[in-house]
Amino acid sequence: SPPACSSVKGATGHSLGASGAVEALISALALSKGVLPANTGCVNPDPSLGIVPLMKPEMRTIKRALSNSFGFGGNNASLLLGSAGPGGNGNRPQRPAGFRIISSVWCGAPGVRPIPWEPAGAIPMDRIDSMLSPKETRRLKRLPRISLALAEAAVRNAGGKNPASVYFGTGWGALSETGDFLAKLFESGEQFSSPTDFVGSVHNAPAGQIAIKYGSRGANLTFTGGGHTFEQALLALSLTGPPLPALVIGADEYHDALSPLLDGAVSGDAPQGGGALLVTAPDEGEGPLISPLYLAYSLDDGAQCRALAARLASHRPAGGYGAVFAGIPDSLETRGREQLDRILSMYNYTGPVVKYRAVTGDHASSTAAAAAMACHCLREGSIPGILSDGAESEGLKGRGILVLGLGGSMSAFEIVP
């Protein structure tokens, strides 16, 4: 006989991004309490579906529960929960020290200075559509186009190696779809809206499009909420140990009406873009290694600077880095510069510092572009003058690059040979 079938949204309502978590919790409670929830509001189930939904709660001992979350934009997940046994041996898989970067790409426009490296490292914004099929450019708007173009370039540069997992960070999501959805809603006196724009406006839609295109059946996670979402995606990658290779990507678009309202850090002429890294296990391939080191949100700059400097000192001597890439939003320049000076002073770092937002553009996913640029610099063995205000560096001499995100919060990750 088929397993018991229940949907709890009739009782809980639709909590959007929290729905999966709520339903997983209810599944766990069903396992532990032996109570199967009913389908609230279900009166006449369709017999042609071939399933028999629970019409009222049942008391029953079960050993396993399958919690399904089918979301907009192609992001679907199924979580299998089992009842607790007598206890395990406590062994957990070891977190990898880092991930091997087998491909890196970025796009950005416009920064203070143009990005000169292409096609291996950079995709000009006006070439995004050339990376996609006519079907994709016809039905998708700006952010999914940027994201799919980055993914396609990363896959091509890796010799066609498709990602098994996708980790996506976006500061503000698909603003074109959100703006169009709201405009149609308000223009109709809040009576009509666009279902297509609504589906595309959810923040995980671009990651879903990537997974669909490449048949990625591993983890598919989206992180959103400001200027450190690429770092959130990178940290989650290191914590979850997904099927590899994995695509770690950050992308954001500029919207004339919404960007100035949402992102106080936005400055310049319509900054947008992002970066993508295709990574695998540290013992595979020959590319550089990327490792997350620090991510924290705090209003106490002094304590946060000390904590970040201490984390860096415990991990690698300052002389182990040939350059520091610092991301300081233009609107937070004074605060970010003070943070940078304090951290580097406590860390005893005296080498070259590159303020990468001048090149990537001042947008939420500029750190993702900076990560790809750092990979390029490691391949070349030096920091080009375009990044160092025309002054050629003395060369990295086999040392890595430390990437710092500063301003309202702080982050750090390294890319080393």
Coordinates of C-alpha atoms in Angstrom, one line a residue:
S1 CA 0.0 0.0 0.0
P2 CA 1.2 3.5 -0.6
P3 CA 2.6 5.5 2.3
A4 CA 0.4 8.0 4.2
C5 CA 0.2 11.3 2.3
S6 CA -0.3 14.7 4.0
S7 CA 0.2 18.4 3.2
V8 CA 0.3 20.8 6.1
K9 CA 0.0 24.2 4.3
G10 CA -3.7 24.2 4.9
A11 CA -2.9 24.4 8.6
T12 CA 0.2 26.5 8.6
G13 CA -0.3 28.8 5.6
H14 CA 2.4 29.5 3.1
S15 CA 5.5 30.8 4.9
L16 CA 7.5 31.1 1.6
G17 CA 11.2 30.5 2.3
A18 CA 10.5 29.0 5.7
S19 CA 8.0 26.4 4.3
G20 CA 10.5 23.6 4.0
A21 CA 11.9 24.1 7.4
V22 CA 8.4 24.2 9.0
E23 CA 7.4 21.0 7.2
A24 CA 10.7 19.2 8.0
L25 CA 10.1 20.1 11.7
I26 CA 6.5 18.7 11.5
S27 CA 7.9 15.5 9.9
A28 CA 10.3 15.1 12.8
L29 CA 7.5 15.6 15.3
A30 CA 5.5 13.0 13.4
L31 CA 8.3 10.5 13.8
S32 CA 8.9 11.3 17.5
K33 CA 5.2 11.6 18.6
G34 CA 3.6 9.0 16.3
V35 CA 1.0 11.5 15.1
L36 CA 0.4 11.8 11.3
P37 CA -1.1 15.2 10.4
A38 CA -4.2 15.5 8.2
N39 CA -4.7 17.5 5.0
T40 CA -6.5 20.5 6.5
G41 CA -9.1 21.8 4.1
C42 CA -9.1 18.7 1.8
V43 CA -12.7 17.6 1.2
N44 CA -12.8 15.9 -2.2
P45 CA -9.5 14.3 -3.2
D46 CA -9.1 13.5 -6.9
P47 CA -9.1 9.7 -7.3
S48 CA -7.2 10.0 -10.6
L49 CA -4.1 11.1 -8.7
G50 CA -3.6 7.6 -7.4
I51 CA -2.8 8.8 -3.8
V52 CA -4.9 8.7 -0.7
P53 CA -4.4 11.8 1.4
L54 CA -5.0 11.6 5.2
M55 CA -8.4 13.2 5.9
K56 CA -7.9 13.2 9.7
P57 CA -5.0 12.8 12.0
E58 CA -3.8 9.3 12.8
M59 CA -1.8 7.8 15.7
R60 CA 0.7 5.6 14.1
T61 CA 4.4 4.6 14.7
I62 CA 6.5 5.3 11.7
K63 CA 10.2 4.9 11.1
R64 CA 10.8 7.2 8.1
A65 CA 9.2 10.3 6.7
L66 CA 9.8 12.0 3.4
S67 CA 9.5 15.8 3.4
N68 CA 9.1 17.3 -0.1
S69 CA 9.6 21.0 -0.9
F70 CA 8.7 21.9 -4.4
G71 CA 9.5 25.5 -5.0
F72 CA 9.3 28.2 -7.6
G73 CA 12.1 28.7 -10.1
G74 CA 13.0 25.0 -10.3
N75 CA 14.5 24.5 -6.8
N76 CA 13.0 21.3 -5.5
A77 CA 14.2 19.2 -2.5
S78 CA 13.3 16.0 -0.7
L79 CA 14.5 15.3 2.8
L80 CA 14.3 11.8 4.2
L81 CA 14.1 11.6 8.0
G82 CA 14.5 8.5 10.1
S83 CA 13.6 7.8 13.7
A84 CA 16.5 8.0 16.1
G85 CA 18.3 4.7 16.7
P86 CA 20.2 3.6 19.8
G87 CA 23.1 5.9 18.9
G88 CA 25.9 6.1 16.4
N89 CA 29.6 6.0 16.7
G90 CA 29.9 9.8 16.6
N91 CA 32.0 9.8 13.4
R92 CA 31.5 12.7 11.1
P93 CA 33.1 13.4 7.7
Q94 CA 36.1 15.7 7.9
R95 CA 35.6 19.2 6.5
P96 CA 38.0 19.7 3.6
A97 CA 40.8 22.3 4.1
G98 CA 39.7 24.0 0.9
F99 CA 38.4 23.4 -2.5
R100 CA 40.4 23.2 -5.8
I101 CA 39.3 25.8 -8.3
I102 CA 39.1 24.3 -11.8
S103 CA 37.5 27.2 -13.5
S104 CA 36.8 30.9 -12.6
V105 CA 35.0 33.6 -14.5
W106 CA 33.5 37.0 -13.8
C107 CA 31.6 39.9 -15.3
G108 CA 31.0 43.4 -14.1
A109 CA 29.9 46.8 -15.3
P110 CA 30.7 49.4 -15.0
G111 CA 33.6 49.9 -12.6
V112 CA 35.8 52.9 -12.4
R113 CA 38.2 51.2 -14.7
P114 CA 37.4 48.7 -17.4
I115 CA 38.2 45.0 -17.0
P116 CA 40.8 44.0 -19.6
W117 CA 40.9 40.2 -19.3
E118 CA 38.9 38.1 -21.7
P119 CA 37.7 35.6 -22.7
A120 CA 39.2 33.2 -20.2
G121 CA 38.5 35.4 -17.1
A122 CA 36.0 38.1 -18.0
I123 CA 32.7 38.3 -19.8
P124 CA 31.7 41.9 -20.9
M125 CA 28.1 42.6 -19.9
D126 CA 27.2 43.3 -23.5
R127 CA 28.3 39.7 -24.4
I128 CA 26.1 38.0 -21.8
D129 CA 23.3 37.1 -24.2
S130 CA 25.8 35.5 -26.7
M131 CA 26.6 32.9 -24.0
L132 CA 22.9 31.7 -24.0
S133 CA 20.5 30.1 -26.3
P134 CA 17.7 32.1 -28.0
K135 CA 15.1 30.3 -25.8
E136 CA 17.0 31.4 -22.6
T137 CA 17.3 35.0 -23.7
R138 CA 13.7 35.2 -24.8
R139 CA 12.1 34.0 -21.5
L140 CA 14.6 35.1 -18.9
K141 CA 15.4 38.6 -17.6
R142 CA 18.6 40.2 -16.4
L143 CA 19.8 38.3 -13.3
P144 CA 19.1 34.8 -14.5
R145 CA 20.9 35.7 -17.7
I146 CA 23.9 37.0 -15.9
S147 CA 23.9 33.8 -13.7
L148 CA 23.5 31.4 -16.5
A149 CA 26.2 33.1 -18.6
L150 CA 28.6 32.9 -15.7
A151 CA 27.8 29.2 -15.2
E152 CA 28.2 28.5 -18.9
A153 CA 31.5 30.2 -19.1
A154 CA 32.8 28.4 -16.0
V155 CA 31.6 25.0 -17.5
R156 CA 33.2 25.8 -20.9
N157 CA 36.5 26.8 -19.3
A158 CA 36.5 23.5 -17.4
G159 CA 36.2 21.5 -20.6
G160 CA 32.5 20.9 -20.3
K161 CA 32.5 19.5 -16.8
N162 CA 29.0 20.1 -15.4
P163 CA 28.4 21.0 -11.8
A164 CA 26.8 18.4 -9.5
S165 CA 25.9 21.1 -6.9
V166 CA 25.1 24.8 -7.0
Y167 CA 25.7 27.4 -4.3
F168 CA 24.3 30.8 -5.2
G169 CA 24.7 34.1 -3.5
T170 CA 22.7 37.2 -4.4
G171 CA 22.4 40.4 -2.4
W172 CA 19.0 41.5 -3.7
G173 CA 17.7 38.8 -6.1
A174 CA 15.9 39.3 -9.4
L175 CA 15.0 42.9 -9.3
S176 CA 13.7 43.1 -12.9
E177 CA 11.1 40.5 -12.2
T178 CA 10.3 42.0 -8.8
G179 CA 9.9 45.5 -10.3
D180 CA 7.7 44.3 -13.1
F181 CA 5.5 42.2 -10.8
L182 CA 5.0 45.2 -8.5
A183 CA 4.4 47.6 -11.3
K184 CA 1.6 45.5 -12.9
L185 CA 0.1 44.9 -9.4
F186 CA 0.0 48.6 -8.6
E187 CA -1.1 49.7 -12.1
S188 CA -4.2 47.4 -11.8
G189 CA -5.2 48.7 -8.4
E190 CA -3.7 45.5 -6.7
Q191 CA -6.1 43.3 -8.7
F192 CA -3.8 41.7 -11.3
S193 CA -0.2 40.6 -11.4
S194 CA 2.1 38.5 -13.6
P195 CA 2.5 34.9 -12.5
T196 CA 5.6 34.6 -14.7
D197 CA 7.3 37.5 -13.0
F198 CA 6.3 36.2 -9.6
V199 CA 8.0 32.8 -10.2
G200 CA 11.1 34.5 -11.5
S201 CA 11.3 37.0 -8.7
V202 CA 12.1 34.4 -6.0
H203 CA 15.8 34.7 -5.1
N204 CA 16.6 31.0 -5.8
A205 CA 15.2 31.0 -9.3
P206 CA 18.6 31.6 -11.0
A207 CA 20.2 28.7 -9.1
G208 CA 17.2 26.6 -10.2
Q209 CA 17.8 27.6 -13.8
I210 CA 21.4 26.6 -13.5
A211 CA 20.6 23.2 -12.0
I212 CA 18.0 22.5 -14.7
K213 CA 20.4 23.4 -17.5
Y214 CA 23.2 21.2 -16.2
G215 CA 21.3 18.4 -14.6
S216 CA 22.7 19.2 -11.2
R217 CA 21.2 16.8 -8.7
G218 CA 23.3 17.6 -5.6
A219 CA 22.8 20.5 -3.2
N220 CA 21.2 23.6 -4.6
L221 CA 21.3 26.4 -2.1
T222 CA 20.7 30.1 -2.4
F223 CA 21.9 32.8 0.1
T224 CA 20.6 36.3 0.1
G225 CA 20.8 39.5 2.1
G226 CA 23.4 42.1 1.3
G227 CA 27.0 42.3 0.4
H228 CA 28.4 39.0 1.8
T229 CA 26.2 36.4 0.3
F230 CA 29.0 34.9 -1.9
E231 CA 30.9 34.3 1.3
Q232 CA 27.8 32.7 2.8
A233 CA 27.6 30.4 -0.2
L234 CA 31.3 29.5 0.1
L235 CA 31.0 28.8 3.9
A236 CA 28.0 26.6 3.3
L237 CA 29.9 24.7 0.7
S238 CA 32.6 23.9 3.2
L239 CA 30.1 22.9 5.9
T240 CA 27.8 20.6 3.8
G241 CA 30.2 18.5 1.7
P242 CA 28.0 18.2 -1.4
P243 CA 28.6 16.1 -4.5
L244 CA 31.4 17.6 -6.6
P245 CA 32.2 19.5 -8.7
A246 CA 30.2 22.4 -7.2
L247 CA 29.5 25.8 -8.8
V248 CA 29.9 28.7 -6.3
I249 CA 28.4 31.8 -7.8
G250 CA 27.5 35.3 -6.8
A251 CA 25.5 37.7 -9.0
D252 CA 23.4 40.9 -8.8
E253 CA 21.7 43.2 -11.2
Y254 CA 21.0 46.9 -11.0
H255 CA 17.5 48.3 -11.1
D256 CA 16.8 52.0 -11.5
A257 CA 14.0 52.1 -9.0
L258 CA 14.8 49.3 -6.5
S259 CA 18.6 49.3 -6.2
P260 CA 18.9 52.8 -4.6
L261 CA 16.1 51.8 -2.2
L262 CA 17.4 48.5 -1.1
D263 CA 21.2 48.9 -1.2
G264 CA 22.7 51.9 0.5
A265 CA 26.1 50.8 -0.8
V266 CA 25.3 51.1 -4.5
S267 CA 27.2 53.8 -6.2
G268 CA 28.5 54.5 -9.7
D269 CA 26.8 54.1 -13.0
A270 CA 24.4 51.1 -12.7
P271 CA 26.9 48.6 -11.2
Q272 CA 26.0 44.9 -11.7
G273 CA 27.7 41.6 -12.3
G274 CA 29.3 38.7 -10.4
G275 CA 31.6 35.8 -10.5
A276 CA 31.6 32.0 -10.6
L277 CA 34.0 29.3 -9.5
L278 CA 33.8 25.7 -10.4
V279 CA 35.5 23.8 -7.6
T280 CA 36.3 20.2 -6.7
A281 CA 38.0 18.2 -4.0
P282 CA 41.4 19.6 -2.8
D283 CA 43.2 16.4 -4.1
E284 CA 41.8 16.7 -7.6
G285 CA 43.1 19.0 -10.4
E286 CA 45.8 21.6 -10.4
G287 CA 44.1 24.9 -9.7
P288 CA 44.4 27.2 -6.7
L289 CA 42.7 26.4 -3.4
I290 CA 39.9 28.5 -1.9
S291 CA 39.1 28.4 1.8
P292 CA 36.6 30.5 3.9
L293 CA 38.2 32.0 7.0
Y294 CA 35.8 34.4 8.6
L295 CA 32.3 35.8 8.4
A296 CA 30.6 37.8 11.1
Y297 CA 28.0 40.5 11.5
S298 CA 28.5 43.0 14.4
L299 CA 28.1 46.6 15.3
D300 CA 31.3 46.5 17.3
D301 CA 34.0 47.3 14.8
G302 CA 36.8 47.1 17.4
A303 CA 35.9 43.6 18.6
Q304 CA 35.3 42.4 15.1
C305 CA 38.6 43.7 13.8
R306 CA 40.4 42.0 16.6
A307 CA 38.6 38.7 16.0
L308 CA 39.3 38.8 12.3
A309 CA 43.0 39.6 12.8
A310 CA 43.3 36.9 15.4
R311 CA 41.7 34.4 13.0
L312 CA 44.1 35.3 10.2
A313 CA 47.2 35.1 12.5
S314 CA 46.2 31.7 13.7
H315 CA 45.8 30.5 10.1
R316 CA 48.7 31.9 8.2
P317 CA 51.5 34.4 8.7
A318 CA 51.0 37.7 7.0
G319 CA 54.0 37.0 4.8
G320 CA 52.1 34.1 3.3
Y321 CA 50.0 36.5 1.2
G322 CA 51.3 38.4 -1.8
A323 CA 48.3 40.7 -1.9
V324 CA 45.2 41.6 0.0
F325 CA 42.0 42.3 -2.0
A326 CA 39.8 44.7 0.0
G327 CA 36.1 45.3 -0.8
I328 CA 34.9 48.5 0.7
P329 CA 31.5 49.9 -0.5
D330 CA 31.9 53.5 -1.6
S331 CA 29.2 54.7 0.7
L332 CA 31.1 53.1 3.6
E333 CA 34.5 54.3 2.6
T334 CA 35.5 56.0 5.8
R335 CA 34.4 53.1 8.0
G336 CA 35.7 50.4 5.7
R337 CA 39.1 52.1 5.5
E338 CA 39.4 52.4 9.3
Q339 CA 38.5 48.7 9.6
L340 CA 41.1 47.7 6.9
D341 CA 43.8 49.8 8.6
R342 CA 43.1 48.3 12.0
I343 CA 43.0 44.7 10.7
L344 CA 46.2 44.9 8.7
S345 CA 48.0 46.7 11.5
M346 CA 47.1 44.0 14.1
Y347 CA 47.9 41.3 11.5
N348 CA 51.2 42.9 10.7
Y349 CA 50.6 42.9 6.9
T350 CA 52.5 45.5 4.9
G351 CA 52.1 44.2 1.3
P352 CA 50.0 45.4 -1.7
V353 CA 46.3 46.2 -1.1
V354 CA 43.9 46.2 -4.0
K355 CA 40.5 47.9 -3.6
Y356 CA 38.7 45.7 -6.1
R357 CA 35.3 47.4 -6.2
A358 CA 36.9 50.1 -8.3
V359 CA 37.1 47.5 -11.1
T360 CA 34.2 45.2 -10.4
G361 CA 31.7 47.9 -9.8
D362 CA 30.1 48.7 -6.4
H363 CA 27.5 46.0 -6.1
A364 CA 26.6 43.3 -3.6
S365 CA 28.3 40.4 -5.5
S366 CA 31.6 42.2 -6.2
T367 CA 33.4 39.7 -3.9
A368 CA 32.5 36.9 -6.3
A369 CA 34.1 38.8 -9.2
A370 CA 37.1 39.5 -7.0
A371 CA 37.6 35.8 -6.3
A372 CA 37.7 35.1 -10.0
M373 CA 40.1 38.0 -10.5
A374 CA 42.4 36.7 -7.7
C375 CA 42.5 33.3 -9.6
H376 CA 43.7 35.1 -12.7
C377 CA 46.4 36.9 -10.7
L378 CA 47.6 33.7 -9.3
R379 CA 47.8 32.1 -12.7
E380 CA 49.8 35.2 -13.9
G381 CA 51.9 35.3 -10.8
S382 CA 51.5 39.0 -10.3
I383 CA 48.9 41.8 -9.8
P384 CA 48.4 43.8 -13.0
G385 CA 48.6 47.6 -13.1
I386 CA 44.9 47.9 -13.8
L387 CA 44.2 46.7 -10.2
S388 CA 47.1 48.5 -8.5
D389 CA 46.6 52.0 -9.8
G390 CA 49.2 51.5 -12.5
A391 CA 52.0 50.3 -10.3
E392 CA 53.1 46.8 -11.2
S393 CA 53.5 44.6 -8.2
E394 CA 56.7 42.8 -7.4
G395 CA 55.0 39.5 -8.1
L396 CA 53.2 37.1 -5.9
K397 CA 56.2 34.9 -5.6
G398 CA 54.1 31.8 -5.0
R399 CA 52.1 33.4 -2.3
G400 CA 48.3 33.5 -2.1
I401 CA 45.8 36.3 -2.0
L402 CA 43.6 37.2 1.0
V403 CA 40.1 38.6 0.1
L404 CA 38.5 40.8 2.7
G405 CA 34.9 42.1 2.7
L406 CA 34.5 45.2 4.8
G407 CA 31.9 47.9 5.7
G408 CA 28.8 46.9 7.7
S409 CA 30.1 43.4 8.3
M410 CA 33.4 41.5 7.7
S411 CA 34.4 38.5 5.8
A412 CA 37.7 36.8 4.8
F413 CA 38.7 34.0 2.5
E414 CA 41.9 33.0 0.9
I415 CA 42.9 31.8 -2.5
V416 CA 46.4 30.1 -2.5
P417 CA 48.5 28.2 -5.0

